[in-house]
Amino acid sequence: MNRLLGSGGIGESGAVYPRDSLSSIKAIDFLAGIKDESADVADLRIELAECDSRCTIRVENYSMRLAVAFVLAQLRDECHVQCKRIRLTVPGNLVQLDFIWQGPPVKIEQLRRWYDLPVAGDRKGYTLTLKEVLEHNHAELWPHTHKDNPDEACLRLFIPMAHSDGKPEAEDVRTLPQLPKGRPEFFDFDLFHQAGQTPEIEKRILGELVYTVFDTETTGLDPRGGDEIISIGAIRVVNGRLLHAETINQLIYPNRLVPPDSTKIHGITDDLLKNKPTIEIVLPFFHRFVQNTVLVAHNAAFDMRMLQMKEKRTGIRFINPVLDTMHLSAILHPSHGDHTLDTIARQLGVNMTRRHDALGDAVATGEVFVKMIPLLNERGIFTLKDALVASQRTYYARLKY
């Protein structure tokens, strides 16, 4: 049974769930994500009451967004009420989210029954219950009625604030080796003829486009030979700026063991993965996240091939235009023989703090890419088409796997 790792409790199935890594995110950005995830359930209005815009929570973003969307759907379908607004307050060291509607409150017996239901409904392979999501995120959900307005009811969600220094707890951090080289270059995916690469998009100026910079960690380096994705990390880039509130950092259960040699590189063990959602669950979420953006990756052919190998199994196809920072580096420095991410980052003054971590590498690649844009402009490369044409002329684009 595939489940996300929990917070050290025992689930209904009797399985023990060790603590998963949680990500820090601004509370207001978390709410914006909830509003987007629940757009087909409720038209929400966000209210901030006595809340600093810098207020940060620490959650597993994917599961909590699913949980809130599930609760809103239960209110609509079972209670026949429409949640109209979310009020955010910060009492003490907790962040309080009130999901408010006009009508009777949810009975505690009803809420307890919801606790045992899977937040993803009948989505195959994703059986995490509302109770387990809340426990995993150290959150609590309670019904509430306002004394001064008995016609107004709410469900009150409490989430602990993140540490004020913004540093992750020690048990959340994998110890990763700082290896001198990245994975071998791959060339068996056509980066230059994606279906979403339309003339309209190709004419856009590089600095005006919206990008999703991403990276994967895998069980090995053979996409055709059965290696699987075990982690996806991604970050949005808009107007030449990395949006650290818009990220994905998700471990994935691969339905196979992780070879010890691979674990030595990325630090991901079988124990970390055995209760995670499968690729069939994660890929649709990632696909929605990257919609209408240009994909950016380092050695992108490898990551795109890994995604392509899952098309038949998941029905998900990525048609986005793709830029590869390895090719862009070859454009900017054609005489250099080393275009690994470590070397490029060092040349451009980008600090590599979380190497061989999917989100860490995605962030570093994003910072590298942002610094490359003005350098490309200096060489007369202004549009997406300019960058793709120049990339296709590089040494790497002419190689075959």
mmCIF file of C-alpha atoms in Angstrom:
data_model
loop_
_atom_site.group_PDB
_atom_site.id
_atom_site.type_symbol
_atom_site.label_atom_id
_atom_site.label_comp_id
_atom_site.label_asym_id
_atom_site.label_seq_id
_atom_site.Cartn_x
_atom_site.Cartn_y
_atom_site.Cartn_z
ATOM 1 C CA MET A 1 0.000 0.000 0.000
ATOM 2 C CA ASN A 2 1.547 3.282 -1.100
ATOM 3 C CA ARG A 3 1.444 6.082 1.456
ATOM 4 C CA LEU A 4 3.391 9.231 2.102
ATOM 5 C CA LEU A 5 5.755 9.038 5.019
ATOM 6 C CA GLY A 6 4.155 10.327 8.164
ATOM 7 C CA SER A 7 5.414 12.079 11.270
ATOM 8 C CA GLY A 8 6.333 9.119 13.413
ATOM 9 C CA GLY A 9 2.812 7.869 14.122
ATOM 10 C CA ILE A 10 1.118 4.588 13.282
ATOM 11 C CA GLY A 11 -1.382 4.664 10.422
ATOM 12 C CA GLU A 12 -4.670 2.799 10.204
ATOM 13 C CA SER A 13 -2.964 -0.046 8.355
ATOM 14 C CA GLY A 14 -0.532 -0.507 11.238
ATOM 15 C CA ALA A 15 2.439 0.766 9.256
ATOM 16 C CA VAL A 16 4.877 3.073 11.028
ATOM 17 C CA TYR A 17 5.433 6.381 9.248
ATOM 18 C CA PRO A 18 8.828 8.027 9.952
ATOM 19 C CA ARG A 19 9.096 11.796 9.656
ATOM 20 C CA ASP A 20 9.194 13.178 6.104
ATOM 21 C CA SER A 21 11.009 16.321 5.068
ATOM 22 C CA LEU A 22 8.722 19.359 5.189
ATOM 23 C CA SER A 23 9.279 22.518 3.187
ATOM 24 C CA SER A 24 9.069 26.093 4.436
ATOM 25 C CA ILE A 25 6.601 28.285 2.548
ATOM 26 C CA LYS A 26 5.010 31.649 3.244
ATOM 27 C CA ALA A 27 1.515 31.187 4.625
ATOM 28 C CA ILE A 28 -0.022 33.563 2.081
ATOM 29 C CA ASP A 29 1.690 31.697 -0.775
ATOM 30 C CA PHE A 30 0.399 28.410 0.611
ATOM 31 C CA LEU A 31 -3.095 29.908 0.574
ATOM 32 C CA ALA A 32 -2.649 31.035 -3.016
ATOM 33 C CA GLY A 33 -1.773 27.454 -3.929
ATOM 34 C CA ILE A 34 -4.862 26.185 -2.115
ATOM 35 C CA LYS A 35 -7.006 28.662 -4.001
ATOM 36 C CA ASP A 36 -5.593 27.419 -7.288
ATOM 37 C CA GLU A 37 -5.906 23.721 -6.369
ATOM 38 C CA SER A 38 -9.527 24.195 -5.253
ATOM 39 C CA ALA A 39 -10.719 26.431 -8.080
ATOM 40 C CA ASP A 40 -13.211 23.815 -9.284
ATOM 41 C CA VAL A 41 -14.578 23.334 -5.752
ATOM 42 C CA ALA A 42 -14.922 26.837 -4.325
ATOM 43 C CA ASP A 43 -14.404 30.456 -5.340
ATOM 44 C CA LEU A 44 -12.373 31.486 -2.312
ATOM 45 C CA ARG A 45 -11.594 34.934 -0.966
ATOM 46 C CA ILE A 46 -8.481 35.285 1.175
ATOM 47 C CA GLU A 47 -8.518 37.475 4.301
ATOM 48 C CA LEU A 48 -5.466 38.351 6.379
ATOM 49 C CA ALA A 49 -6.085 39.264 10.009
ATOM 50 C CA GLU A 50 -3.127 40.342 12.147
ATOM 51 C CA CYS A 51 -0.763 38.401 9.925
ATOM 52 C CA ASP A 52 2.700 39.430 8.812
ATOM 53 C CA SER A 53 3.137 38.765 5.092
ATOM 54 C CA ARG A 54 6.462 37.094 5.961
ATOM 55 C CA CYS A 55 4.761 34.515 8.192
ATOM 56 C CA THR A 56 6.095 31.081 7.188
ATOM 57 C CA ILE A 57 4.737 27.603 7.795
ATOM 58 C CA ARG A 58 6.407 24.226 7.341
ATOM 59 C CA VAL A 59 4.309 21.696 5.456
ATOM 60 C CA GLU A 60 4.398 18.967 2.847
ATOM 61 C CA ASN A 61 2.779 21.164 0.217
ATOM 62 C CA TYR A 62 1.379 18.462 -2.069
ATOM 63 C CA SER A 63 -0.500 16.455 0.550
ATOM 64 C CA MET A 64 -1.823 19.506 2.411
ATOM 65 C CA ARG A 65 -3.224 21.056 -0.753
ATOM 66 C CA LEU A 66 -4.965 17.787 -1.562
ATOM 67 C CA ALA A 67 -6.329 17.622 1.990
ATOM 68 C CA VAL A 68 -7.795 21.132 1.901
ATOM 69 C CA ALA A 69 -9.350 20.521 -1.523
ATOM 70 C CA PHE A 70 -10.853 17.312 -0.134
ATOM 71 C CA VAL A 71 -12.373 19.128 2.861
ATOM 72 C CA LEU A 72 -13.856 21.848 0.650
ATOM 73 C CA ALA A 73 -15.352 19.179 -1.630
ATOM 74 C CA GLN A 74 -16.857 17.378 1.387
ATOM 75 C CA LEU A 75 -18.446 20.635 2.552
ATOM 76 C CA ARG A 76 -19.967 21.142 -0.883
ATOM 77 C CA ASP A 77 -21.103 17.585 -1.622
ATOM 78 C CA GLU A 78 -22.052 16.280 1.826
ATOM 79 C CA CYS A 79 -22.938 19.387 3.825
ATOM 80 C CA HIS A 80 -24.312 21.367 0.854
ATOM 81 C CA VAL A 81 -22.525 24.546 1.906
ATOM 82 C CA GLN A 82 -20.125 26.657 -0.113
ATOM 83 C CA CYS A 83 -16.965 27.877 1.595
ATOM 84 C CA LYS A 84 -16.555 31.461 0.447
ATOM 85 C CA ARG A 85 -13.465 32.681 2.224
ATOM 86 C CA ILE A 86 -10.365 31.721 4.196
ATOM 87 C CA ARG A 87 -9.197 33.920 7.064
ATOM 88 C CA LEU A 88 -5.557 33.733 8.103
ATOM 89 C CA THR A 89 -4.498 34.683 11.627
ATOM 90 C CA VAL A 90 -1.449 33.922 13.739
ATOM 91 C CA PRO A 91 -2.265 33.212 17.391
ATOM 92 C CA GLY A 92 1.045 32.585 19.145
ATOM 93 C CA ASN A 93 3.297 30.083 17.389
ATOM 94 C CA LEU A 94 0.483 28.635 15.276
ATOM 95 C CA VAL A 95 -0.938 29.702 11.946
ATOM 96 C CA GLN A 96 -4.738 29.541 11.997
ATOM 97 C CA LEU A 97 -6.764 29.114 8.803
ATOM 98 C CA ASP A 98 -10.545 29.502 9.103
ATOM 99 C CA PHE A 99 -12.584 28.041 6.226
ATOM 100 C CA ILE A 100 -15.809 30.049 6.559
ATOM 101 C CA TRP A 101 -19.332 29.592 5.207
ATOM 102 C CA GLN A 102 -22.905 30.600 5.972
ATOM 103 C CA GLY A 103 -24.789 27.700 7.503
ATOM 104 C CA PRO A 104 -24.652 25.053 10.219
ATOM 105 C CA PRO A 105 -21.283 23.835 11.529
ATOM 106 C CA VAL A 106 -19.794 20.440 10.734
ATOM 107 C CA LYS A 107 -20.546 17.960 13.475
ATOM 108 C CA ILE A 108 -17.532 16.431 15.188
ATOM 109 C CA GLU A 109 -18.787 12.927 14.351
ATOM 110 C CA GLN A 110 -18.941 13.898 10.698
ATOM 111 C CA LEU A 111 -15.426 15.321 10.751
ATOM 112 C CA ARG A 112 -14.096 12.178 12.428
ATOM 113 C CA ARG A 113 -15.581 10.115 9.608
ATOM 114 C CA TRP A 114 -13.803 12.334 7.081
ATOM 115 C CA TYR A 115 -10.539 11.644 8.912
ATOM 116 C CA ASP A 116 -10.623 8.038 7.691
ATOM 117 C CA LEU A 117 -11.263 8.886 4.025
ATOM 118 C CA PRO A 118 -8.457 9.166 1.444
ATOM 119 C CA VAL A 119 -7.851 12.790 0.482
ATOM 120 C CA ALA A 120 -7.358 11.853 -3.171
ATOM 121 C CA GLY A 121 -10.651 9.968 -3.449
ATOM 122 C CA ASP A 122 -10.381 7.077 -5.890
ATOM 123 C CA ARG A 123 -7.065 8.117 -7.444
ATOM 124 C CA LYS A 124 -5.260 4.840 -7.962
ATOM 125 C CA GLY A 125 -2.398 4.166 -5.564
ATOM 126 C CA TYR A 126 -2.908 7.225 -3.327
ATOM 127 C CA THR A 127 -4.561 6.076 -0.097
ATOM 128 C CA LEU A 128 -3.359 8.653 2.400
ATOM 129 C CA THR A 129 -6.251 9.637 4.672
ATOM 130 C CA LEU A 130 -7.112 13.086 5.965
ATOM 131 C CA LYS A 131 -6.049 12.022 9.446
ATOM 132 C CA GLU A 132 -2.649 10.858 8.213
ATOM 133 C CA VAL A 133 -2.053 14.070 6.249
ATOM 134 C CA LEU A 134 -2.843 16.169 9.314
ATOM 135 C CA GLU A 135 -0.628 14.055 11.576
ATOM 136 C CA HIS A 136 2.195 14.131 9.059
ATOM 137 C CA ASN A 137 2.061 17.938 8.910
ATOM 138 C CA HIS A 138 1.570 18.335 12.691
ATOM 139 C CA ALA A 139 -1.731 20.057 11.900
ATOM 140 C CA GLU A 140 -5.152 19.963 13.565
ATOM 141 C CA LEU A 141 -8.627 20.558 12.136
ATOM 142 C CA TRP A 142 -11.662 21.426 14.282
ATOM 143 C CA PRO A 143 -15.222 22.695 13.693
ATOM 144 C CA HIS A 144 -15.985 26.145 15.071
ATOM 145 C CA THR A 145 -18.959 28.487 15.389
ATOM 146 C CA HIS A 146 -18.598 32.232 15.982
ATOM 147 C CA LYS A 147 -20.426 33.388 19.103
ATOM 148 C CA ASP A 148 -21.107 36.824 17.635
ATOM 149 C CA ASN A 149 -22.462 35.383 14.383
ATOM 150 C CA PRO A 150 -24.228 32.045 14.918
ATOM 151 C CA ASP A 151 -25.199 31.839 11.227
ATOM 152 C CA GLU A 152 -21.522 31.691 10.259
ATOM 153 C CA ALA A 153 -19.515 28.513 10.781
ATOM 154 C CA CYS A 154 -16.010 27.400 9.932
ATOM 155 C CA LEU A 155 -13.469 24.640 10.064
ATOM 156 C CA ARG A 156 -10.332 25.841 11.805
ATOM 157 C CA LEU A 157 -6.993 24.461 10.654
ATOM 158 C CA PHE A 158 -3.927 24.931 12.883
ATOM 159 C CA ILE A 159 -0.445 24.599 11.348
ATOM 160 C CA PRO A 160 2.807 25.187 13.293
ATOM 161 C CA MET A 161 4.937 28.110 12.195
ATOM 162 C CA ALA A 162 8.357 27.439 10.707
ATOM 163 C CA HIS A 163 11.467 28.173 12.744
ATOM 164 C CA SER A 164 12.282 31.852 12.721
ATOM 165 C CA ASP A 165 15.744 31.246 11.300
ATOM 166 C CA GLY A 166 14.248 29.446 8.306
ATOM 167 C CA LYS A 167 16.624 26.493 8.711
ATOM 168 C CA PRO A 168 15.315 22.958 8.287
ATOM 169 C CA GLU A 169 15.398 20.633 11.275
ATOM 170 C CA ALA A 170 18.402 18.363 11.345
ATOM 171 C CA GLU A 171 16.382 15.177 10.830
ATOM 172 C CA ASP A 172 14.910 16.609 7.608
ATOM 173 C CA VAL A 173 18.254 16.865 5.845
ATOM 174 C CA ARG A 174 19.904 14.117 3.834
ATOM 175 C CA THR A 175 23.674 13.978 4.023
ATOM 176 C CA LEU A 176 24.825 14.229 0.423
ATOM 177 C CA PRO A 177 28.347 13.903 -0.940
ATOM 178 C CA GLN A 178 29.766 16.789 -2.957
ATOM 179 C CA LEU A 179 30.782 14.886 -6.067
ATOM 180 C CA PRO A 180 33.044 16.639 -8.565
ATOM 181 C CA LYS A 181 31.089 15.596 -11.660
ATOM 182 C CA GLY A 182 27.444 15.394 -12.660
ATOM 183 C CA ARG A 183 25.799 12.507 -14.450
ATOM 184 C CA PRO A 184 26.934 11.667 -18.011
ATOM 185 C CA GLU A 185 25.492 13.734 -20.846
ATOM 186 C CA PHE A 186 22.527 12.249 -22.698
ATOM 187 C CA PHE A 187 21.489 13.093 -26.239
ATOM 188 C CA ASP A 188 18.659 10.683 -27.153
ATOM 189 C CA PHE A 189 15.744 13.117 -26.766
ATOM 190 C CA ASP A 190 14.868 15.727 -29.387
ATOM 191 C CA LEU A 191 14.739 18.994 -27.458
ATOM 192 C CA PHE A 192 14.134 21.141 -30.523
ATOM 193 C CA HIS A 193 10.808 19.990 -31.964
ATOM 194 C CA GLN A 194 8.381 19.922 -29.054
ATOM 195 C CA ALA A 195 4.690 20.156 -29.959
ATOM 196 C CA GLY A 196 4.221 23.180 -27.707
ATOM 197 C CA GLN A 197 7.023 25.052 -29.438
ATOM 198 C CA THR A 198 4.738 27.299 -31.498
ATOM 199 C CA PRO A 199 5.787 30.295 -33.638
ATOM 200 C CA GLU A 200 3.988 32.617 -31.214
ATOM 201 C CA ILE A 201 6.007 31.354 -28.247
ATOM 202 C CA GLU A 202 9.248 31.249 -30.219
ATOM 203 C CA LYS A 203 8.947 34.987 -30.924
ATOM 204 C CA ARG A 204 8.756 35.864 -27.228
ATOM 205 C CA ILE A 205 11.702 37.628 -25.575
ATOM 206 C CA LEU A 206 13.593 35.363 -23.161
ATOM 207 C CA GLY A 207 13.105 37.733 -20.237
ATOM 208 C CA GLU A 208 9.324 37.817 -20.776
ATOM 209 C CA LEU A 209 8.665 34.076 -20.693
ATOM 210 C CA VAL A 210 7.559 32.047 -17.679
ATOM 211 C CA TYR A 211 9.825 29.084 -16.958
ATOM 212 C CA THR A 212 9.739 25.967 -14.840
ATOM 213 C CA VAL A 213 13.267 24.871 -13.963
ATOM 214 C CA PHE A 214 13.310 21.246 -12.863
ATOM 215 C CA ASP A 215 15.491 18.270 -12.046
ATOM 216 C CA THR A 216 14.959 14.590 -11.339
ATOM 217 C CA GLU A 217 16.784 12.046 -9.235
ATOM 218 C CA THR A 218 16.561 8.459 -10.452
ATOM 219 C CA THR A 219 17.429 4.880 -9.570
ATOM 220 C CA GLY A 220 20.095 4.936 -12.291
ATOM 221 C CA LEU A 221 21.120 6.329 -15.652
ATOM 222 C CA ASP A 222 19.317 4.000 -18.064
ATOM 223 C CA PRO A 223 15.805 5.296 -18.885
ATOM 224 C CA ARG A 224 15.203 2.524 -21.427
ATOM 225 C CA GLY A 225 16.547 -0.170 -19.115
ATOM 226 C CA GLY A 226 13.978 0.253 -16.356
ATOM 227 C CA ASP A 227 15.417 3.016 -14.208
ATOM 228 C CA GLU A 228 12.761 5.081 -12.462
ATOM 229 C CA ILE A 229 12.279 8.637 -11.221
ATOM 230 C CA ILE A 230 12.458 8.803 -7.422
ATOM 231 C CA SER A 231 12.407 12.577 -6.921
ATOM 232 C CA ILE A 232 11.205 15.640 -8.823
ATOM 233 C CA GLY A 233 12.186 19.168 -7.863
ATOM 234 C CA ALA A 234 11.017 22.303 -9.657
ATOM 235 C CA ILE A 235 10.878 26.067 -9.240
ATOM 236 C CA ARG A 236 9.114 28.796 -11.205
ATOM 237 C CA VAL A 237 11.021 31.675 -12.849
ATOM 238 C CA VAL A 238 9.078 34.844 -13.747
ATOM 239 C CA ASN A 239 10.531 38.162 -14.910
ATOM 240 C CA GLY A 240 14.056 36.924 -14.324
ATOM 241 C CA ARG A 241 13.324 36.016 -10.694
ATOM 242 C CA LEU A 242 13.081 32.669 -8.946
ATOM 243 C CA LEU A 243 9.788 32.306 -7.065
ATOM 244 C CA HIS A 244 10.779 30.288 -4.012
ATOM 245 C CA ALA A 245 7.143 30.012 -2.942
ATOM 246 C CA GLU A 246 6.280 28.168 -6.168
ATOM 247 C CA THR A 247 8.210 24.940 -5.945
ATOM 248 C CA ILE A 248 7.768 21.186 -6.051
ATOM 249 C CA ASN A 249 9.912 18.861 -3.969
ATOM 250 C CA GLN A 250 8.452 15.355 -4.120
ATOM 251 C CA LEU A 251 9.887 11.906 -3.470
ATOM 252 C CA ILE A 252 8.357 9.074 -5.527
ATOM 253 C CA TYR A 253 7.960 5.363 -4.850
ATOM 254 C CA PRO A 254 9.631 3.584 -7.822
ATOM 255 C CA ASN A 255 8.242 0.036 -7.375
ATOM 256 C CA ARG A 256 11.814 -1.220 -7.304
ATOM 257 C CA LEU A 257 14.890 -1.032 -5.108
ATOM 258 C CA VAL A 258 17.365 1.834 -5.324
ATOM 259 C CA PRO A 259 20.877 0.533 -6.123
ATOM 260 C CA PRO A 260 23.417 1.356 -3.405
ATOM 261 C CA ASP A 261 25.647 3.126 -5.948
ATOM 262 C CA SER A 262 22.803 5.525 -6.741
ATOM 263 C CA THR A 263 22.070 6.138 -3.054
ATOM 264 C CA LYS A 264 25.716 7.140 -2.608
ATOM 265 C CA ILE A 265 25.086 10.001 -5.046
ATOM 266 C CA HIS A 266 21.711 11.416 -4.008
ATOM 267 C CA GLY A 267 21.276 10.007 -0.498
ATOM 268 C CA ILE A 268 17.787 8.618 -1.198
ATOM 269 C CA THR A 269 17.210 5.227 0.394
ATOM 270 C CA ASP A 270 14.523 2.581 -0.034
ATOM 271 C CA ASP A 271 13.187 3.433 3.430
ATOM 272 C CA LEU A 272 12.590 7.045 2.384
ATOM 273 C CA LEU A 273 10.602 5.934 -0.653
ATOM 274 C CA LYS A 274 8.573 2.903 0.373
ATOM 275 C CA ASN A 275 5.514 4.920 1.499
ATOM 276 C CA LYS A 276 5.638 7.672 -1.127
ATOM 277 C CA PRO A 277 3.119 8.262 -3.943
ATOM 278 C CA THR A 278 3.912 6.562 -7.240
ATOM 279 C CA ILE A 279 4.762 8.290 -10.509
ATOM 280 C CA GLU A 280 1.149 7.792 -11.648
ATOM 281 C CA ILE A 281 0.053 10.092 -8.811
ATOM 282 C CA VAL A 282 2.855 12.663 -8.931
ATOM 283 C CA LEU A 283 3.168 13.192 -12.679
ATOM 284 C CA PRO A 284 -0.324 14.700 -13.222
ATOM 285 C CA PHE A 285 0.404 17.180 -10.416
ATOM 286 C CA PHE A 286 3.766 18.066 -11.979
ATOM 287 C CA HIS A 287 2.140 18.337 -15.415
ATOM 288 C CA ARG A 288 -0.344 20.925 -14.108
ATOM 289 C CA PHE A 289 2.481 22.817 -12.415
ATOM 290 C CA VAL A 290 4.487 23.212 -15.652
ATOM 291 C CA GLN A 291 1.531 24.003 -17.893
ATOM 292 C CA ASN A 292 2.047 27.027 -20.179
ATOM 293 C CA THR A 293 5.708 27.409 -19.192
ATOM 294 C CA VAL A 294 9.044 26.758 -20.880
ATOM 295 C CA LEU A 295 10.915 23.888 -19.256
ATOM 296 C CA VAL A 296 14.546 24.432 -18.274
ATOM 297 C CA ALA A 297 16.938 21.762 -17.044
ATOM 298 C CA HIS A 298 20.622 20.952 -17.077
ATOM 299 C CA ASN A 299 21.321 17.991 -19.351
ATOM 300 C CA ALA A 300 17.612 18.215 -20.144
ATOM 301 C CA ALA A 301 17.577 15.308 -22.597
ATOM 302 C CA PHE A 302 18.021 12.873 -19.712
ATOM 303 C CA ASP A 303 15.170 14.292 -17.615
ATOM 304 C CA MET A 304 12.872 14.606 -20.632
ATOM 305 C CA ARG A 305 13.600 11.023 -21.662
ATOM 306 C CA MET A 306 12.728 9.858 -18.153
ATOM 307 C CA LEU A 307 9.405 11.715 -18.389
ATOM 308 C CA GLN A 308 8.769 10.413 -21.901
ATOM 309 C CA MET A 309 9.250 6.814 -20.755
ATOM 310 C CA LYS A 310 6.238 7.287 -18.450
ATOM 311 C CA GLU A 311 3.840 8.472 -21.177
ATOM 312 C CA LYS A 312 2.316 5.068 -21.854
ATOM 313 C CA ARG A 313 1.912 4.238 -18.160
ATOM 314 C CA THR A 314 0.485 7.592 -17.063
ATOM 315 C CA GLY A 315 -1.073 9.075 -20.186
ATOM 316 C CA ILE A 316 0.862 12.285 -19.444
ATOM 317 C CA ARG A 317 2.788 13.895 -22.298
ATOM 318 C CA PHE A 318 5.034 16.952 -21.926
ATOM 319 C CA ILE A 319 4.927 19.140 -25.025
ATOM 320 C CA ASN A 320 6.530 22.255 -23.492
ATOM 321 C CA PRO A 321 9.437 23.997 -25.224
ATOM 322 C CA VAL A 322 12.703 23.011 -23.524
ATOM 323 C CA LEU A 323 15.935 24.888 -22.916
ATOM 324 C CA ASP A 324 19.065 23.132 -21.692
ATOM 325 C CA THR A 325 21.604 25.102 -19.637
ATOM 326 C CA MET A 326 24.294 22.701 -20.822
ATOM 327 C CA HIS A 327 23.669 23.800 -24.419
ATOM 328 C CA LEU A 328 23.374 27.452 -23.402
ATOM 329 C CA SER A 329 26.737 27.203 -21.650
ATOM 330 C CA ALA A 330 28.243 25.791 -24.836
ATOM 331 C CA ILE A 331 26.863 28.831 -26.695
ATOM 332 C CA LEU A 332 28.371 31.261 -24.207
ATOM 333 C CA HIS A 333 31.705 29.452 -23.800
ATOM 334 C CA PRO A 334 32.282 27.329 -26.936
ATOM 335 C CA SER A 335 35.988 26.858 -26.185
ATOM 336 C CA HIS A 336 35.392 25.355 -22.735
ATOM 337 C CA GLY A 337 35.385 21.588 -22.483
ATOM 338 C CA ASP A 338 33.542 21.316 -19.167
ATOM 339 C CA HIS A 339 29.862 22.286 -19.081
ATOM 340 C CA THR A 340 28.790 20.404 -15.962
ATOM 341 C CA LEU A 341 26.393 22.197 -13.635
ATOM 342 C CA ASP A 342 29.079 22.473 -10.939
ATOM 343 C CA THR A 343 31.517 24.182 -13.309
ATOM 344 C CA ILE A 344 28.949 26.564 -14.811
ATOM 345 C CA ALA A 345 27.662 27.525 -11.372
ATOM 346 C CA ARG A 346 31.191 28.267 -10.183
ATOM 347 C CA GLN A 347 31.883 30.422 -13.253
ATOM 348 C CA LEU A 348 28.703 32.441 -12.752
ATOM 349 C CA GLY A 349 29.056 32.768 -8.972
ATOM 350 C CA VAL A 350 26.122 30.510 -8.083
ATOM 351 C CA ASN A 351 26.430 28.693 -4.773
ATOM 352 C CA MET A 352 25.734 24.947 -4.989
ATOM 353 C CA THR A 353 24.498 24.148 -1.475
ATOM 354 C CA ARG A 354 22.271 21.113 -2.079
ATOM 355 C CA ARG A 355 23.942 19.138 -4.855
ATOM 356 C CA HIS A 356 22.199 15.966 -6.072
ATOM 357 C CA ASP A 357 18.961 16.998 -4.402
ATOM 358 C CA ALA A 358 16.247 17.507 -7.040
ATOM 359 C CA LEU A 359 14.954 20.835 -5.731
ATOM 360 C CA GLY A 360 18.460 22.012 -4.781
ATOM 361 C CA ASP A 361 19.751 21.319 -8.287
ATOM 362 C CA ALA A 362 16.651 22.914 -9.833
ATOM 363 C CA VAL A 363 17.208 26.096 -7.801
ATOM 364 C CA ALA A 364 20.892 26.209 -8.768
ATOM 365 C CA THR A 365 20.019 25.618 -12.425
ATOM 366 C CA GLY A 366 17.427 28.394 -12.198
ATOM 367 C CA GLU A 367 19.975 30.826 -10.783
ATOM 368 C CA VAL A 368 22.425 29.832 -13.519
ATOM 369 C CA PHE A 369 19.773 30.299 -16.204
ATOM 370 C CA VAL A 370 18.742 33.754 -14.944
ATOM 371 C CA LYS A 371 22.373 34.885 -15.078
ATOM 372 C CA MET A 372 22.727 33.471 -18.595
ATOM 373 C CA ILE A 373 19.902 35.528 -20.118
ATOM 374 C CA PRO A 374 21.760 38.905 -20.266
ATOM 375 C CA LEU A 375 24.890 37.106 -21.487
ATOM 376 C CA LEU A 376 22.864 35.532 -24.290
ATOM 377 C CA ASN A 377 21.421 38.972 -25.133
ATOM 378 C CA GLU A 378 24.974 40.300 -25.508
ATOM 379 C CA ARG A 379 25.489 37.664 -28.215
ATOM 380 C CA GLY A 380 22.350 38.678 -30.080
ATOM 381 C CA ILE A 381 20.167 35.906 -28.656
ATOM 382 C CA PHE A 382 16.954 37.604 -27.546
ATOM 383 C CA THR A 383 14.032 35.289 -28.263
ATOM 384 C CA LEU A 384 13.215 31.692 -27.448
ATOM 385 C CA LYS A 385 13.732 30.797 -31.102
ATOM 386 C CA ASP A 386 17.160 32.465 -31.070
ATOM 387 C CA ALA A 387 18.142 30.331 -28.064
ATOM 388 C CA LEU A 388 16.809 27.107 -29.598
ATOM 389 C CA VAL A 389 18.491 27.701 -32.962
ATOM 390 C CA ALA A 390 21.807 28.550 -31.292
ATOM 391 C CA SER A 391 21.490 25.498 -29.010
ATOM 392 C CA GLN A 392 20.882 23.234 -31.984
ATOM 393 C CA ARG A 393 24.205 24.369 -33.472
ATOM 394 C CA THR A 394 26.257 23.387 -30.421
ATOM 395 C CA TYR A 395 28.506 20.373 -30.190
ATOM 396 C CA TYR A 396 26.157 18.646 -27.754
ATOM 397 C CA ALA A 397 23.139 18.923 -30.059
ATOM 398 C CA ARG A 398 25.040 17.135 -32.830
ATOM 399 C CA LEU A 399 25.922 14.138 -30.664
ATOM 400 C CA LYS A 400 23.767 11.012 -30.517
ATOM 401 C CA TYR A 401 23.340 8.703 -27.549
#
